[in-house]
Amino acid sequence: MPNLQETLDLSSYVALGDSFTEGLNDPGADGAFAGWADRLAGMLAEGRPPGGFRYANLAVRGRLLDQIVAEQVPQVRRLQPDLVTFCAGGNDILRPGSDPDEVAERFETAIAQLAENAGTVLICTGFDTREVPLLKHLRGKIATYNGHMRAVADRYDCKVADLWSLRAVQDRRAWSEDRLHLSPEGHQRVALLAARSLGLRTAEDPEAAWPTARVLTAADQRRENLQWAREHLIPWVGRRLRGESSGDHVEAKRPELLPL
């Protein structure tokens, strides 16, 4: 069954954000990352004539909220899309000492600008990190930020893709080896959730059951955790200590509204 648009007539879409929206760890056919936003754009373009749907993705990995507001949000005024997705602030929340109340105030300022220049704005809440090593200690902070974002969405009539309540991404297979970015199937689940949040019916269910997985022994889990720490955690901490970002010298993969 094709995706059927029920409530919105969208012919242009701009995605804003960080690595989550850039699509890290979901390899695309062209060598660049694809990700949930690219997948959502494909769903929105279904059934339209060639060139009938335009899409831009300005997201860049590692970007903090203020960087997204400075670099990406002003482009929406120029592009004037029917839809913009704005998923930002997660990297701020992960930083020690950050205040989710203060981050939310800056988030709302950005939403006010976007609401003036886009037909529809969709935001994403943060994931529930209760099963994620280290990040599970930030669960309360993320929940506080989520509460603020939902309130902002209500005030500006934004659509909300509630990632916190998406049970499918609690499965380890929804995440790539670095445990910070989604796997291809995880990106697909988020794309389906975003589509449904916009009022589309999809043939696939974002909460569809996963195939039965092999149960890891305690020794297997310890071995995986050590490998993850060596390959991903230590380099990530090192970049933070050096003041570096994975997004240094990276540019948006699709900076203009082009036919999809």
PDB file of C-alpha atoms in Angstrom:
ATOM      1  CA  MET A   1       0.000   0.000   0.000  1.00  0.00           C
ATOM      2  CA  PRO A   2       1.472   3.415  -0.893  1.00  0.00           C
ATOM      3  CA  ASN A   3       1.812   6.251   1.538  1.00  0.00           C
ATOM      4  CA  LEU A   4      -1.395   8.238   1.462  1.00  0.00           C
ATOM      5  CA  GLN A   5      -1.352  11.908   2.406  1.00  0.00           C
ATOM      6  CA  GLU A   6      -4.458  12.716   4.390  1.00  0.00           C
ATOM      7  CA  THR A   7      -4.232  16.241   5.766  1.00  0.00           C
ATOM      8  CA  LEU A   8      -1.322  18.191   4.259  1.00  0.00           C
ATOM      9  CA  ASP A   9      -0.386  19.222   0.741  1.00  0.00           C
ATOM     10  CA  LEU A  10       3.392  19.428   0.838  1.00  0.00           C
ATOM     11  CA  SER A  11       5.579  20.003  -2.218  1.00  0.00           C
ATOM     12  CA  SER A  12       8.784  21.263  -0.540  1.00  0.00           C
ATOM     13  CA  TYR A  13      10.663  20.194   2.587  1.00  0.00           C
ATOM     14  CA  VAL A  14      13.739  21.539   4.404  1.00  0.00           C
ATOM     15  CA  ALA A  15      15.416  19.495   7.168  1.00  0.00           C
ATOM     16  CA  LEU A  16      17.460  21.284   9.858  1.00  0.00           C
ATOM     17  CA  GLY A  17      19.593  19.825  12.626  1.00  0.00           C
ATOM     18  CA  ASP A  18      22.699  17.868  13.555  1.00  0.00           C
ATOM     19  CA  SER A  19      23.977  14.330  12.898  1.00  0.00           C
ATOM     20  CA  PHE A  20      20.582  12.818  13.674  1.00  0.00           C
ATOM     21  CA  THR A  21      18.994  14.640  10.726  1.00  0.00           C
ATOM     22  CA  GLU A  22      22.080  14.482   8.518  1.00  0.00           C
ATOM     23  CA  GLY A  23      21.551  10.729   8.728  1.00  0.00           C
ATOM     24  CA  LEU A  24      24.783   9.418  10.190  1.00  0.00           C
ATOM     25  CA  ASN A  25      25.384   5.685   9.902  1.00  0.00           C
ATOM     26  CA  ASP A  26      22.673   5.166   7.275  1.00  0.00           C
ATOM     27  CA  PRO A  27      24.709   4.864   4.051  1.00  0.00           C
ATOM     28  CA  GLY A  28      22.963   6.174   0.949  1.00  0.00           C
ATOM     29  CA  ALA A  29      23.341   5.045  -2.649  1.00  0.00           C
ATOM     30  CA  ASP A  30      25.385   8.130  -3.569  1.00  0.00           C
ATOM     31  CA  GLY A  31      28.015   7.584  -0.868  1.00  0.00           C
ATOM     32  CA  ALA A  32      26.569  10.248   1.440  1.00  0.00           C
ATOM     33  CA  PHE A  33      24.495   9.404   4.485  1.00  0.00           C
ATOM     34  CA  ALA A  34      20.753   9.083   3.927  1.00  0.00           C
ATOM     35  CA  GLY A  35      18.863   8.988   7.228  1.00  0.00           C
ATOM     36  CA  TRP A  36      15.312   9.434   8.398  1.00  0.00           C
ATOM     37  CA  ALA A  37      14.841  12.890   6.820  1.00  0.00           C
ATOM     38  CA  ASP A  38      15.848  11.622   3.358  1.00  0.00           C
ATOM     39  CA  ARG A  39      13.551   8.648   3.861  1.00  0.00           C
ATOM     40  CA  LEU A  40      10.695  10.938   4.920  1.00  0.00           C
ATOM     41  CA  ALA A  41      11.265  13.101   1.837  1.00  0.00           C
ATOM     42  CA  GLY A  42      10.958   9.989  -0.306  1.00  0.00           C
ATOM     43  CA  MET A  43       7.636   9.131   1.318  1.00  0.00           C
ATOM     44  CA  LEU A  44       6.328  12.657   0.773  1.00  0.00           C
ATOM     45  CA  ALA A  45       7.388  12.554  -2.888  1.00  0.00           C
ATOM     46  CA  GLU A  46       5.569   9.283  -3.635  1.00  0.00           C
ATOM     47  CA  GLY A  47       2.882   9.570  -6.266  1.00  0.00           C
ATOM     48  CA  ARG A  48       3.986  12.989  -7.491  1.00  0.00           C
ATOM     49  CA  PRO A  49       5.132  13.670 -11.046  1.00  0.00           C
ATOM     50  CA  PRO A  50       8.908  13.905 -11.648  1.00  0.00           C
ATOM     51  CA  GLY A  51      10.216  17.128 -10.148  1.00  0.00           C
ATOM     52  CA  GLY A  52       6.985  17.667  -8.265  1.00  0.00           C
ATOM     53  CA  PHE A  53       8.600  17.537  -4.830  1.00  0.00           C
ATOM     54  CA  ARG A  54      11.674  19.514  -3.714  1.00  0.00           C
ATOM     55  CA  TYR A  55      13.900  18.725  -0.746  1.00  0.00           C
ATOM     56  CA  ALA A  56      16.863  20.317   1.064  1.00  0.00           C
ATOM     57  CA  ASN A  57      18.817  18.948   4.027  1.00  0.00           C
ATOM     58  CA  LEU A  58      20.960  21.549   5.820  1.00  0.00           C
ATOM     59  CA  ALA A  59      21.811  19.408   8.868  1.00  0.00           C
ATOM     60  CA  VAL A  60      25.472  19.011   9.845  1.00  0.00           C
ATOM     61  CA  ARG A  61      26.848  16.589  12.430  1.00  0.00           C
ATOM     62  CA  GLY A  62      28.061  17.979  15.748  1.00  0.00           C
ATOM     63  CA  ARG A  63      26.149  21.233  15.509  1.00  0.00           C
ATOM     64  CA  LEU A  64      24.948  22.871  18.736  1.00  0.00           C
ATOM     65  CA  LEU A  65      21.634  24.703  18.884  1.00  0.00           C
ATOM     66  CA  ASP A  66      23.115  28.185  18.458  1.00  0.00           C
ATOM     67  CA  GLN A  67      25.093  27.028  15.423  1.00  0.00           C
ATOM     68  CA  ILE A  68      21.973  25.585  13.831  1.00  0.00           C
ATOM     69  CA  VAL A  69      20.099  28.811  14.524  1.00  0.00           C
ATOM     70  CA  ALA A  70      22.892  30.927  13.039  1.00  0.00           C
ATOM     71  CA  GLU A  71      23.688  28.780   9.988  1.00  0.00           C
ATOM     72  CA  GLN A  72      20.507  26.943   9.051  1.00  0.00           C
ATOM     73  CA  VAL A  73      17.421  28.734  10.368  1.00  0.00           C
ATOM     74  CA  PRO A  74      17.960  31.905   8.252  1.00  0.00           C
ATOM     75  CA  GLN A  75      17.944  29.744   5.111  1.00  0.00           C
ATOM     76  CA  VAL A  76      14.308  28.859   5.744  1.00  0.00           C
ATOM     77  CA  ARG A  77      13.322  32.488   5.193  1.00  0.00           C
ATOM     78  CA  ARG A  78      15.024  32.322   1.808  1.00  0.00           C
ATOM     79  CA  LEU A  79      13.653  28.920   0.805  1.00  0.00           C
ATOM     80  CA  GLN A  80      10.075  29.311   2.163  1.00  0.00           C
ATOM     81  CA  PRO A  81       9.287  25.556   2.281  1.00  0.00           C
ATOM     82  CA  ASP A  82       5.918  23.945   2.891  1.00  0.00           C
ATOM     83  CA  LEU A  83       7.513  21.808   5.628  1.00  0.00           C
ATOM     84  CA  VAL A  84      10.535  22.209   7.876  1.00  0.00           C
ATOM     85  CA  THR A  85      11.743  19.671  10.429  1.00  0.00           C
ATOM     86  CA  PHE A  86      13.743  21.108  13.317  1.00  0.00           C
ATOM     87  CA  CYS A  87      15.520  18.655  15.611  1.00  0.00           C
ATOM     88  CA  ALA A  88      18.080  20.558  17.657  1.00  0.00           C
ATOM     89  CA  GLY A  89      19.477  20.979  21.146  1.00  0.00           C
ATOM     90  CA  GLY A  90      20.420  17.362  21.759  1.00  0.00           C
ATOM     91  CA  ASN A  91      24.144  18.061  21.611  1.00  0.00           C
ATOM     92  CA  ASP A  92      23.640  20.932  24.071  1.00  0.00           C
ATOM     93  CA  ILE A  93      21.786  18.692  26.507  1.00  0.00           C
ATOM     94  CA  LEU A  94      24.607  16.123  26.406  1.00  0.00           C
ATOM     95  CA  ARG A  95      27.155  18.712  27.548  1.00  0.00           C
ATOM     96  CA  PRO A  96      28.017  18.803  31.261  1.00  0.00           C
ATOM     97  CA  GLY A  97      26.428  21.698  33.082  1.00  0.00           C
ATOM     98  CA  SER A  98      23.880  22.533  30.410  1.00  0.00           C
ATOM     99  CA  ASP A  99      20.484  23.728  31.632  1.00  0.00           C
ATOM    100  CA  PRO A 100      17.496  22.245  29.746  1.00  0.00           C
ATOM    101  CA  ASP A 101      15.314  25.207  30.767  1.00  0.00           C
ATOM    102  CA  GLU A 102      17.756  27.669  29.212  1.00  0.00           C
ATOM    103  CA  VAL A 103      18.281  25.545  26.091  1.00  0.00           C
ATOM    104  CA  ALA A 104      14.503  25.384  25.654  1.00  0.00           C
ATOM    105  CA  GLU A 105      14.253  29.180  25.689  1.00  0.00           C
ATOM    106  CA  ARG A 106      16.667  29.385  22.772  1.00  0.00           C
ATOM    107  CA  PHE A 107      14.813  26.553  21.046  1.00  0.00           C
ATOM    108  CA  GLU A 108      11.562  28.521  21.271  1.00  0.00           C
ATOM    109  CA  THR A 109      13.170  31.617  19.745  1.00  0.00           C
ATOM    110  CA  ALA A 110      14.161  29.507  16.743  1.00  0.00           C
ATOM    111  CA  ILE A 111      10.691  27.977  16.431  1.00  0.00           C
ATOM    112  CA  ALA A 112       9.145  31.456  16.386  1.00  0.00           C
ATOM    113  CA  GLN A 113      11.309  32.320  13.371  1.00  0.00           C
ATOM    114  CA  LEU A 114      10.555  29.075  11.577  1.00  0.00           C
ATOM    115  CA  ALA A 115       6.806  29.367  12.116  1.00  0.00           C
ATOM    116  CA  GLU A 116       6.858  32.669  10.217  1.00  0.00           C
ATOM    117  CA  ASN A 117       8.599  31.203   7.164  1.00  0.00           C
ATOM    118  CA  ALA A 118       7.356  27.626   6.746  1.00  0.00           C
ATOM    119  CA  GLY A 119       3.893  26.239   6.215  1.00  0.00           C
ATOM    120  CA  THR A 120       4.315  23.415   8.723  1.00  0.00           C
ATOM    121  CA  VAL A 121       6.989  22.833  11.390  1.00  0.00           C
ATOM    122  CA  LEU A 122       7.684  19.363  12.781  1.00  0.00           C
ATOM    123  CA  ILE A 123       9.937  18.805  15.797  1.00  0.00           C
ATOM    124  CA  CYS A 124      11.318  15.636  17.361  1.00  0.00           C
ATOM    125  CA  THR A 125      11.569  14.943  21.064  1.00  0.00           C
ATOM    126  CA  GLY A 126      14.690  13.352  22.491  1.00  0.00           C
ATOM    127  CA  PHE A 127      15.026   9.589  22.828  1.00  0.00           C
ATOM    128  CA  ASP A 128      14.522   7.754  26.102  1.00  0.00           C
ATOM    129  CA  THR A 129      18.093   6.791  27.046  1.00  0.00           C
ATOM    130  CA  ARG A 130      17.266   4.413  29.900  1.00  0.00           C
ATOM    131  CA  GLU A 131      19.114   1.504  28.187  1.00  0.00           C
ATOM    132  CA  VAL A 132      22.086   3.500  26.868  1.00  0.00           C
ATOM    133  CA  PRO A 133      25.382   3.292  28.802  1.00  0.00           C
ATOM    134  CA  LEU A 134      26.418   6.657  30.272  1.00  0.00           C
ATOM    135  CA  LEU A 135      23.528   8.514  28.608  1.00  0.00           C
ATOM    136  CA  LYS A 136      20.998   6.847  30.894  1.00  0.00           C
ATOM    137  CA  HIS A 137      22.186   9.235  33.616  1.00  0.00           C
ATOM    138  CA  LEU A 138      20.914  12.130  31.477  1.00  0.00           C
ATOM    139  CA  ARG A 139      17.404  10.698  31.207  1.00  0.00           C
ATOM    140  CA  GLY A 140      15.836  13.229  33.581  1.00  0.00           C
ATOM    141  CA  LYS A 141      17.504  16.125  31.801  1.00  0.00           C
ATOM    142  CA  ILE A 142      16.262  14.901  28.428  1.00  0.00           C
ATOM    143  CA  ALA A 143      12.755  14.428  29.801  1.00  0.00           C
ATOM    144  CA  THR A 144      12.740  18.015  31.093  1.00  0.00           C
ATOM    145  CA  TYR A 145      13.818  19.323  27.685  1.00  0.00           C
ATOM    146  CA  ASN A 146      11.156  17.188  26.011  1.00  0.00           C
ATOM    147  CA  GLY A 147       8.477  18.720  28.227  1.00  0.00           C
ATOM    148  CA  HIS A 148       9.543  22.198  27.190  1.00  0.00           C
ATOM    149  CA  MET A 149       9.613  21.245  23.501  1.00  0.00           C
ATOM    150  CA  ARG A 150       6.090  19.849  23.629  1.00  0.00           C
ATOM    151  CA  ALA A 151       4.878  23.073  25.240  1.00  0.00           C
ATOM    152  CA  VAL A 152       6.610  25.124  22.532  1.00  0.00           C
ATOM    153  CA  ALA A 153       5.008  22.931  19.875  1.00  0.00           C
ATOM    154  CA  ASP A 154       1.596  23.605  21.387  1.00  0.00           C
ATOM    155  CA  ARG A 155       2.180  27.356  21.395  1.00  0.00           C
ATOM    156  CA  TYR A 156       3.268  27.464  17.743  1.00  0.00           C
ATOM    157  CA  ASP A 157       1.015  24.697  16.404  1.00  0.00           C
ATOM    158  CA  CYS A 158       3.925  22.434  15.442  1.00  0.00           C
ATOM    159  CA  LYS A 159       3.700  18.745  14.657  1.00  0.00           C
ATOM    160  CA  VAL A 160       5.605  16.464  17.062  1.00  0.00           C
ATOM    161  CA  ALA A 161       7.358  13.173  16.365  1.00  0.00           C
ATOM    162  CA  ASP A 162       7.553  11.706  19.872  1.00  0.00           C
ATOM    163  CA  LEU A 163      10.775   9.685  19.833  1.00  0.00           C
ATOM    164  CA  TRP A 164      10.683   9.268  23.616  1.00  0.00           C
ATOM    165  CA  SER A 165       7.654   6.971  23.354  1.00  0.00           C
ATOM    166  CA  LEU A 166       8.845   5.089  20.233  1.00  0.00           C
ATOM    167  CA  ARG A 167       9.325   1.638  21.765  1.00  0.00           C
ATOM    168  CA  ALA A 168      10.954   0.181  18.649  1.00  0.00           C
ATOM    169  CA  VAL A 169      14.140   2.178  19.199  1.00  0.00           C
ATOM    170  CA  GLN A 170      14.664   0.593  22.599  1.00  0.00           C
ATOM    171  CA  ASP A 171      15.902  -2.434  20.671  1.00  0.00           C
ATOM    172  CA  ARG A 172      19.689  -2.526  20.274  1.00  0.00           C
ATOM    173  CA  ARG A 173      19.280  -3.151  16.532  1.00  0.00           C
ATOM    174  CA  ALA A 174      17.831   0.333  16.070  1.00  0.00           C
ATOM    175  CA  TRP A 175      21.295   1.733  16.811  1.00  0.00           C
ATOM    176  CA  SER A 176      24.603   1.565  15.008  1.00  0.00           C
ATOM    177  CA  GLU A 177      27.835   0.332  16.553  1.00  0.00           C
ATOM    178  CA  ASP A 178      28.633   3.727  18.114  1.00  0.00           C
ATOM    179  CA  ARG A 179      25.357   3.594  20.145  1.00  0.00           C
ATOM    180  CA  LEU A 180      24.863   7.322  19.524  1.00  0.00           C
ATOM    181  CA  HIS A 181      23.443   7.213  15.998  1.00  0.00           C
ATOM    182  CA  LEU A 182      20.667   5.158  14.504  1.00  0.00           C
ATOM    183  CA  SER A 183      21.129   2.124  12.288  1.00  0.00           C
ATOM    184  CA  PRO A 184      19.454   2.100   8.838  1.00  0.00           C
ATOM    185  CA  GLU A 185      16.444   0.287  10.300  1.00  0.00           C
ATOM    186  CA  GLY A 186      16.339   2.763  13.187  1.00  0.00           C
ATOM    187  CA  HIS A 187      16.260   5.649  10.703  1.00  0.00           C
ATOM    188  CA  GLN A 188      13.414   3.931   8.856  1.00  0.00           C
ATOM    189  CA  ARG A 189      11.388   3.614  12.084  1.00  0.00           C
ATOM    190  CA  VAL A 190      11.861   7.330  12.802  1.00  0.00           C
ATOM    191  CA  ALA A 191      10.907   8.273   9.228  1.00  0.00           C
ATOM    192  CA  LEU A 192       7.689   6.277   9.554  1.00  0.00           C
ATOM    193  CA  LEU A 193       6.903   7.950  12.883  1.00  0.00           C
ATOM    194  CA  ALA A 194       7.529  11.406  11.366  1.00  0.00           C
ATOM    195  CA  ALA A 195       5.306  10.588   8.395  1.00  0.00           C
ATOM    196  CA  ARG A 196       2.473   9.517  10.672  1.00  0.00           C
ATOM    197  CA  SER A 197       2.982  12.620  12.804  1.00  0.00           C
ATOM    198  CA  LEU A 198       2.298  14.644   9.652  1.00  0.00           C
ATOM    199  CA  GLY A 199      -0.933  12.775   9.002  1.00  0.00           C
ATOM    200  CA  LEU A 200       0.209  10.198   6.469  1.00  0.00           C
ATOM    201  CA  ARG A 201      -0.858   6.585   6.509  1.00  0.00           C
ATOM    202  CA  THR A 202       2.045   4.241   5.885  1.00  0.00           C
ATOM    203  CA  ALA A 203       2.063   0.590   4.927  1.00  0.00           C
ATOM    204  CA  GLU A 204       4.831  -0.066   7.452  1.00  0.00           C
ATOM    205  CA  ASP A 205       4.370   0.346  11.186  1.00  0.00           C
ATOM    206  CA  PRO A 206       7.158   2.155  13.088  1.00  0.00           C
ATOM    207  CA  GLU A 207       6.406  -0.109  16.041  1.00  0.00           C
ATOM    208  CA  ALA A 208       6.473  -3.370  14.103  1.00  0.00           C
ATOM    209  CA  ALA A 209       7.984  -6.218  16.101  1.00  0.00           C
ATOM    210  CA  TRP A 210      11.653  -7.008  15.545  1.00  0.00           C
ATOM    211  CA  PRO A 211      12.700 -10.552  14.589  1.00  0.00           C
ATOM    212  CA  THR A 212      13.741 -12.717  17.515  1.00  0.00           C
ATOM    213  CA  ALA A 213      17.311 -11.851  18.461  1.00  0.00           C
ATOM    214  CA  ARG A 214      20.082 -14.021  19.831  1.00  0.00           C
ATOM    215  CA  VAL A 215      20.384 -13.547  23.587  1.00  0.00           C
ATOM    216  CA  LEU A 216      23.847 -12.342  24.565  1.00  0.00           C
ATOM    217  CA  THR A 217      25.625 -13.842  27.524  1.00  0.00           C
ATOM    218  CA  ALA A 218      27.080 -11.582  30.208  1.00  0.00           C
ATOM    219  CA  ALA A 219      30.546 -12.276  28.782  1.00  0.00           C
ATOM    220  CA  ASP A 220      29.385 -11.254  25.295  1.00  0.00           C
ATOM    221  CA  GLN A 221      27.938  -8.023  26.684  1.00  0.00           C
ATOM    222  CA  ARG A 222      31.165  -7.176  28.521  1.00  0.00           C
ATOM    223  CA  ARG A 223      33.182  -7.867  25.369  1.00  0.00           C
ATOM    224  CA  GLU A 224      30.873  -5.634  23.284  1.00  0.00           C
ATOM    225  CA  ASN A 225      31.045  -2.858  25.877  1.00  0.00           C
ATOM    226  CA  LEU A 226      34.851  -2.898  25.929  1.00  0.00           C
ATOM    227  CA  GLN A 227      35.041  -2.814  22.144  1.00  0.00           C
ATOM    228  CA  TRP A 228      32.536   0.056  22.018  1.00  0.00           C
ATOM    229  CA  ALA A 229      34.533   2.034  24.591  1.00  0.00           C
ATOM    230  CA  ARG A 230      37.783   1.615  22.632  1.00  0.00           C
ATOM    231  CA  GLU A 231      36.361   2.366  19.199  1.00  0.00           C
ATOM    232  CA  HIS A 232      33.744   5.005  19.963  1.00  0.00           C
ATOM    233  CA  LEU A 233      33.592   6.314  23.535  1.00  0.00           C
ATOM    234  CA  ILE A 234      37.275   7.199  24.007  1.00  0.00           C
ATOM    235  CA  PRO A 235      37.560   9.034  20.633  1.00  0.00           C
ATOM    236  CA  TRP A 236      34.305  10.920  21.406  1.00  0.00           C
ATOM    237  CA  VAL A 237      35.609  12.030  24.812  1.00  0.00           C
ATOM    238  CA  GLY A 238      38.925  12.990  23.229  1.00  0.00           C
ATOM    239  CA  ARG A 239      37.226  15.294  20.735  1.00  0.00           C
ATOM    240  CA  ARG A 240      35.321  16.970  23.566  1.00  0.00           C
ATOM    241  CA  LEU A 241      38.522  17.550  25.547  1.00  0.00           C
ATOM    242  CA  ARG A 242      40.250  19.025  22.487  1.00  0.00           C
ATOM    243  CA  GLY A 243      37.274  21.227  21.642  1.00  0.00           C
ATOM    244  CA  GLU A 244      36.820  19.475  18.310  1.00  0.00           C
ATOM    245  CA  SER A 245      33.618  18.507  16.553  1.00  0.00           C
ATOM    246  CA  SER A 246      32.887  15.690  14.128  1.00  0.00           C
ATOM    247  CA  GLY A 247      31.276  18.394  11.993  1.00  0.00           C
ATOM    248  CA  ASP A 248      34.406  20.504  11.574  1.00  0.00           C
ATOM    249  CA  HIS A 249      34.928  21.116   7.843  1.00  0.00           C
ATOM    250  CA  VAL A 250      31.654  19.328   6.989  1.00  0.00           C
ATOM    251  CA  GLU A 251      29.079  21.113   4.842  1.00  0.00           C
ATOM    252  CA  ALA A 252      25.371  20.466   4.332  1.00  0.00           C
ATOM    253  CA  LYS A 253      24.818  17.583   1.922  1.00  0.00           C
ATOM    254  CA  ARG A 254      21.811  19.141   0.157  1.00  0.00           C
ATOM    255  CA  PRO A 255      21.819  22.921   0.719  1.00  0.00           C
ATOM    256  CA  GLU A 256      19.231  23.875  -1.914  1.00  0.00           C
ATOM    257  CA  LEU A 257      15.639  22.905  -2.565  1.00  0.00           C
ATOM    258  CA  LEU A 258      16.064  20.513  -5.476  1.00  0.00           C
ATOM    259  CA  PRO A 259      13.660  18.066  -7.097  1.00  0.00           C
ATOM    260  CA  LEU A 260      13.740  14.634  -5.500  1.00  0.00           C
TER     261      LEU A 260
END
